[in-house]
PDB file of C-alpha atoms and ligand atoms in Angstrom:
ATOM      1  CA  MET O 238       0.000   0.000   0.000  1.00 53.00           C
ATOM      2  CA  SER O 239       2.807   2.464   0.767  1.00 71.00           C
ATOM      3  CA  GLU O 240       4.165   2.048  -2.746  1.00 77.00           C
ATOM      4  CA  LEU O 241       0.742   2.815  -4.110  1.00 73.00           C
ATOM      5  CA  ARG O 242       0.509   5.846  -1.837  1.00 79.00           C
ATOM      6  CA  GLU O 243       3.785   7.109  -3.137  1.00 83.00           C
ATOM      7  CA  LEU O 244       2.599   6.713  -6.691  1.00 80.00           C
ATOM      8  CA  TYR O 245      -0.617   8.567  -5.865  1.00 84.00           C
ATOM      9  CA  GLN O 246       1.365  11.351  -4.285  1.00 88.00           C
ATOM     10  CA  GLN O 247       3.527  11.650  -7.372  1.00 91.00           C
ATOM     11  CA  VAL O 248       0.513  12.016  -9.640  1.00 92.00           C
ATOM     12  CA  ILE O 249      -0.877  14.779  -7.414  1.00 92.00           C
ATOM     13  CA  LEU O 250       2.461  16.594  -7.279  1.00 93.00           C
ATOM     14  CA  ASP O 251       2.867  16.322 -11.030  1.00 95.00           C
ATOM     15  CA  HIS O 252      -0.580  17.781 -11.743  1.00 96.00           C
ATOM     16  CA  ASN O 253       0.056  20.527  -9.212  1.00 95.00           C
ATOM     17  CA  LYS O 254       3.350  21.456 -10.834  1.00 96.00           C
ATOM     18  CA  SER O 255       2.090  21.364 -14.390  1.00 97.00           C
ATOM     19  CA  PRO O 256      -1.693  21.506 -14.305  1.00 97.00           C
ATOM     20  CA  ARG O 257      -3.490  20.400 -17.466  1.00 97.00           C
ATOM     21  CA  ASN O 258      -6.038  22.698 -19.088  1.00 98.00           C
ATOM     22  CA  PHE O 259      -4.857  25.629 -16.976  1.00 98.00           C
ATOM     23  CA  ARG O 260      -6.139  28.479 -19.137  1.00 98.00           C
ATOM     24  CA  LYS O 261      -9.151  30.624 -19.838  1.00 98.00           C
ATOM     25  CA  ILE O 262     -11.664  29.685 -22.545  1.00 98.00           C
ATOM     26  CA  GLU O 263     -12.470  32.990 -24.230  1.00 97.00           C
ATOM     27  CA  ASP O 264     -15.750  31.892 -25.788  1.00 95.00           C
ATOM     28  CA  ALA O 265     -16.904  29.705 -22.877  1.00 97.00           C
ATOM     29  CA  THR O 266     -20.591  28.820 -22.854  1.00 96.00           C
ATOM     30  CA  ALA O 267     -20.521  28.683 -19.050  1.00 95.00           C
ATOM     31  CA  ASP O 268     -18.109  29.731 -16.353  1.00 95.00           C
ATOM     32  CA  THR O 269     -18.368  29.563 -12.589  1.00 97.00           C
ATOM     33  CA  GLU O 270     -16.062  30.373  -9.700  1.00 97.00           C
ATOM     34  CA  GLY O 271     -15.571  28.225  -6.641  1.00 98.00           C
ATOM     35  CA  PHE O 272     -14.067  29.069  -3.264  1.00 98.00           C
ATOM     36  CA  ASN O 273     -12.886  26.962  -0.365  1.00 97.00           C
ATOM     37  CA  PRO O 274     -12.397  29.553   2.388  1.00 96.00           C
ATOM     38  CA  LEU O 275     -11.077  26.956   4.813  1.00 94.00           C
ATOM     39  CA  CYS O 276      -7.926  26.464   2.763  1.00 96.00           C
ATOM     40  CA  GLY O 277      -7.946  29.501   0.496  1.00 97.00           C
ATOM     41  CA  ASP O 278      -8.516  27.561  -2.717  1.00 98.00           C
ATOM     42  CA  HIS O 279     -10.031  29.447  -5.632  1.00 98.00           C
ATOM     43  CA  ILE O 280     -11.009  28.067  -9.018  1.00 98.00           C
ATOM     44  CA  HIS O 281     -12.520  29.674 -12.078  1.00 98.00           C
ATOM     45  CA  LEU O 282     -13.919  26.948 -14.305  1.00 98.00           C
ATOM     46  CA  TYR O 283     -14.747  27.412 -17.987  1.00 98.00           C
ATOM     47  CA  LEU O 284     -16.954  25.138 -20.042  1.00 97.00           C
ATOM     48  CA  SER O 285     -17.556  25.054 -23.736  1.00 97.00           C
ATOM     49  CA  MET O 286     -20.594  22.903 -24.415  1.00 97.00           C
ATOM     50  CA  ASP O 287     -21.637  21.392 -27.699  1.00 97.00           C
ATOM     51  CA  GLY O 288     -25.260  20.641 -26.951  1.00 95.00           C
ATOM     52  CA  ASP O 289     -25.131  18.093 -24.149  1.00 95.00           C
ATOM     53  CA  ARG O 290     -21.460  17.288 -24.653  1.00 98.00           C
ATOM     54  CA  ILE O 291     -18.447  18.928 -23.032  1.00 98.00           C
ATOM     55  CA  ASP O 292     -16.409  20.164 -25.974  1.00 98.00           C
ATOM     56  CA  ASP O 293     -13.762  21.897 -23.885  1.00 98.00           C
ATOM     57  CA  VAL O 294     -13.151  22.530 -20.209  1.00 98.00           C
ATOM     58  CA  ALA O 295     -10.404  24.518 -18.525  1.00 98.00           C
ATOM     59  CA  PHE O 296      -9.660  26.340 -15.302  1.00 98.00           C
ATOM     60  CA  GLU O 297      -7.679  29.112 -13.684  1.00 98.00           C
ATOM     61  CA  GLY O 298      -7.108  29.879 -10.049  1.00 97.00           C
ATOM     62  CA  SER O 299      -4.834  29.247  -7.139  1.00 96.00           C
ATOM     63  CA  GLY O 300      -4.819  26.934  -4.201  1.00 96.00           C
ATOM     64  CA  CYS O 301      -3.167  23.982  -2.551  1.00 96.00           C
ATOM     65  CA  ALA O 302      -1.710  21.028  -4.427  1.00 95.00           C
ATOM     66  CA  ILE O 303      -4.777  18.860  -3.859  1.00 95.00           C
ATOM     67  CA  SER O 304      -7.274  21.401  -5.193  1.00 97.00           C
ATOM     68  CA  LYS O 305      -5.150  22.156  -8.221  1.00 97.00           C
ATOM     69  CA  ALA O 306      -4.374  18.526  -9.029  1.00 97.00           C
ATOM     70  CA  SER O 307      -8.041  17.649  -8.643  1.00 97.00           C
ATOM     71  CA  ALA O 308      -9.104  20.366 -11.100  1.00 98.00           C
ATOM     72  CA  SER O 309      -6.351  19.317 -13.487  1.00 97.00           C
ATOM     73  CA  LEU O 310      -7.325  15.639 -13.449  1.00 96.00           C
ATOM     74  CA  MET O 311     -11.007  16.465 -13.631  1.00 97.00           C
ATOM     75  CA  THR O 312     -10.628  18.638 -16.707  1.00 97.00           C
ATOM     76  CA  SER O 313      -8.515  16.040 -18.495  1.00 95.00           C
ATOM     77  CA  LEU O 314     -11.188  13.402 -17.909  1.00 94.00           C
ATOM     78  CA  LEU O 315     -14.206  15.447 -18.894  1.00 96.00           C
ATOM     79  CA  LYS O 316     -13.493  16.378 -22.474  1.00 95.00           C
ATOM     80  CA  GLY O 317     -15.972  14.695 -24.797  1.00 96.00           C
ATOM     81  CA  LYS O 318     -18.181  13.492 -21.936  1.00 97.00           C
ATOM     82  CA  THR O 319     -21.894  14.177 -21.785  1.00 97.00           C
ATOM     83  CA  THR O 320     -23.519  15.986 -18.877  1.00 96.00           C
ATOM     84  CA  GLU O 321     -24.877  12.658 -17.671  1.00 96.00           C
ATOM     85  CA  GLU O 322     -21.449  10.984 -17.778  1.00 95.00           C
ATOM     86  CA  ALA O 323     -19.989  13.947 -15.900  1.00 96.00           C
ATOM     87  CA  ASP O 324     -22.689  13.548 -13.245  1.00 95.00           C
ATOM     88  CA  THR O 325     -21.840   9.862 -12.851  1.00 93.00           C
ATOM     89  CA  LEU O 326     -18.147  10.685 -12.438  1.00 93.00           C
ATOM     90  CA  PHE O 327     -19.040  13.327  -9.857  1.00 94.00           C
ATOM     91  CA  ASP O 328     -21.001  10.763  -7.844  1.00 92.00           C
ATOM     92  CA  GLN O 329     -18.210   8.197  -8.047  1.00 91.00           C
ATOM     93  CA  PHE O 330     -15.581  10.725  -7.023  1.00 93.00           C
ATOM     94  CA  HIS O 331     -17.715  12.071  -4.214  1.00 92.00           C
ATOM     95  CA  GLY O 332     -18.330   8.503  -3.026  1.00 91.00           C
ATOM     96  CA  LEU O 333     -14.620   7.768  -3.069  1.00 91.00           C
ATOM     97  CA  LEU O 334     -13.960  10.711  -0.753  1.00 91.00           C
ATOM     98  CA  THR O 335     -16.918  10.573   1.587  1.00 89.00           C
ATOM     99  CA  THR O 336     -17.971   6.960   2.045  1.00 85.00           C
ATOM    100  CA  ASP O 337     -16.378   3.750   3.242  1.00 79.00           C
ATOM    101  CA  VAL O 338     -17.714   1.810   0.297  1.00 76.00           C
ATOM    102  CA  ASP O 339     -14.966   0.158  -1.698  1.00 76.00           C
ATOM    103  CA  PRO O 340     -14.506   2.391  -4.702  1.00 74.00           C
ATOM    104  CA  ASP O 341     -14.826   1.148  -8.238  1.00 75.00           C
ATOM    105  CA  LEU O 342     -11.190   1.858  -9.010  1.00 75.00           C
ATOM    106  CA  GLU O 343     -11.491   0.763 -12.597  1.00 78.00           C
ATOM    107  CA  SER O 344     -14.085   3.327 -13.581  1.00 77.00           C
ATOM    108  CA  LEU O 345     -12.434   5.999 -11.463  1.00 83.00           C
ATOM    109  CA  GLY O 346      -9.164   5.648 -13.340  1.00 84.00           C
ATOM    110  CA  LYS O 347      -6.622   8.231 -12.267  1.00 86.00           C
ATOM    111  CA  LEU O 348      -9.110   9.829  -9.896  1.00 89.00           C
ATOM    112  CA  ALA O 349      -8.282   6.954  -7.555  1.00 87.00           C
ATOM    113  CA  VAL O 350      -5.158   8.888  -6.548  1.00 88.00           C
ATOM    114  CA  PHE O 351      -7.414  10.883  -4.228  1.00 91.00           C
ATOM    115  CA  ALA O 352      -8.470   7.819  -2.227  1.00 86.00           C
ATOM    116  CA  GLY O 353      -6.037   8.732   0.569  1.00 85.00           C
ATOM    117  CA  VAL O 354      -7.627  12.150   0.993  1.00 89.00           C
ATOM    118  CA  ARG O 355     -10.614  10.513   2.682  1.00 87.00           C
ATOM    119  CA  GLU O 356      -8.564  10.248   5.859  1.00 86.00           C
ATOM    120  CA  PHE O 357      -8.236  14.033   6.027  1.00 88.00           C
ATOM    121  CA  PRO O 358     -11.737  15.545   6.191  1.00 87.00           C
ATOM    122  CA  THR O 359     -10.577  19.128   5.740  1.00 89.00           C
ATOM    123  CA  ARG O 360      -8.751  18.142   2.547  1.00 93.00           C
ATOM    124  CA  VAL O 361     -11.876  16.539   1.118  1.00 95.00           C
ATOM    125  CA  LYS O 362     -13.151  20.067   0.433  1.00 95.00           C
ATOM    126  CA  CYS O 363      -9.962  20.859  -1.458  1.00 96.00           C
ATOM    127  CA  ALA O 364     -10.391  17.766  -3.628  1.00 96.00           C
ATOM    128  CA  THR O 365     -14.088  18.281  -4.332  1.00 96.00           C
ATOM    129  CA  LEU O 366     -14.032  22.056  -4.951  1.00 97.00           C
ATOM    130  CA  ALA O 367     -13.493  21.726  -8.701  1.00 98.00           C
ATOM    131  CA  TRP O 368     -16.281  19.148  -8.922  1.00 97.00           C
ATOM    132  CA  HIS O 369     -18.836  21.238  -7.055  1.00 97.00           C
ATOM    133  CA  THR O 370     -17.910  24.137  -9.302  1.00 97.00           C
ATOM    134  CA  LEU O 371     -18.376  21.892 -12.334  1.00 97.00           C
ATOM    135  CA  LYS O 372     -21.838  20.860 -11.175  1.00 96.00           C
ATOM    136  CA  ALA O 373     -22.849  24.475 -10.769  1.00 96.00           C
ATOM    137  CA  ALA O 374     -21.428  25.407 -14.181  1.00 96.00           C
ATOM    138  CA  LEU O 375     -23.277  22.522 -15.849  1.00 95.00           C
ATOM    139  CA  ALA O 376     -26.478  23.692 -14.181  1.00 93.00           C
ATOM    140  CA  GLY O 377     -25.874  27.162 -15.620  1.00 89.00           C
ATOM    141  CA  GLN O 378     -25.366  28.709 -12.211  1.00 87.00           C
ATOM    142  CA  ASP O 379     -23.024  31.681 -12.462  1.00 79.00           C
ATOM    143  CA  ASN O 380     -22.876  32.898  -8.885  1.00 90.00           C
ATOM    144  CA  PRO O 381     -19.816  31.583  -7.021  1.00 94.00           C
ATOM    145  CA  VAL O 382     -19.789  28.243  -5.250  1.00 95.00           C
ATOM    146  CA  THR O 383     -18.395  27.958  -1.759  1.00 95.00           C
ATOM    147  CA  THR O 384     -17.615  24.854   0.251  1.00 90.00           C
ATOM    148  CA  GLU O 385     -18.761  26.499   3.488  1.00 83.00           C
TER     149      GLU O 385
HETATM  150 ZN1  LIG V 777      -6.911  23.271  -0.374  1.00 78.36          ZN
END
């Protein structure tokens, strides 16, 4: 398990150092900001929808390694997904972080790197910030999301 942990940590550090999709989408069809006051994380998420499908997704912002890596991994997984598929991923990710149920690691893919975060309740908000912001953006909500 410790080897796995180390691997997970490396993935998080890598995405923190060079976050994927870290940019603004100029012609975004939706954009929403999210705040986690407890840690000081801030994300501005941009979506470009093609009907019901996520054509492009990107983010800007600042925060701790976990919040940034989570946004980075989330955006790299979402491209080409439908709103419904994004919802399913949200539920799986949320389940991984908040319940004791054995996660479906296969469908979670790289998101499984956040499994260890479950042991640190205050960090769960860092990891889920991007996802709550995504949900709001998909629902067309443009007032900021906060974890508090
Ligand atoms: Zn944080």
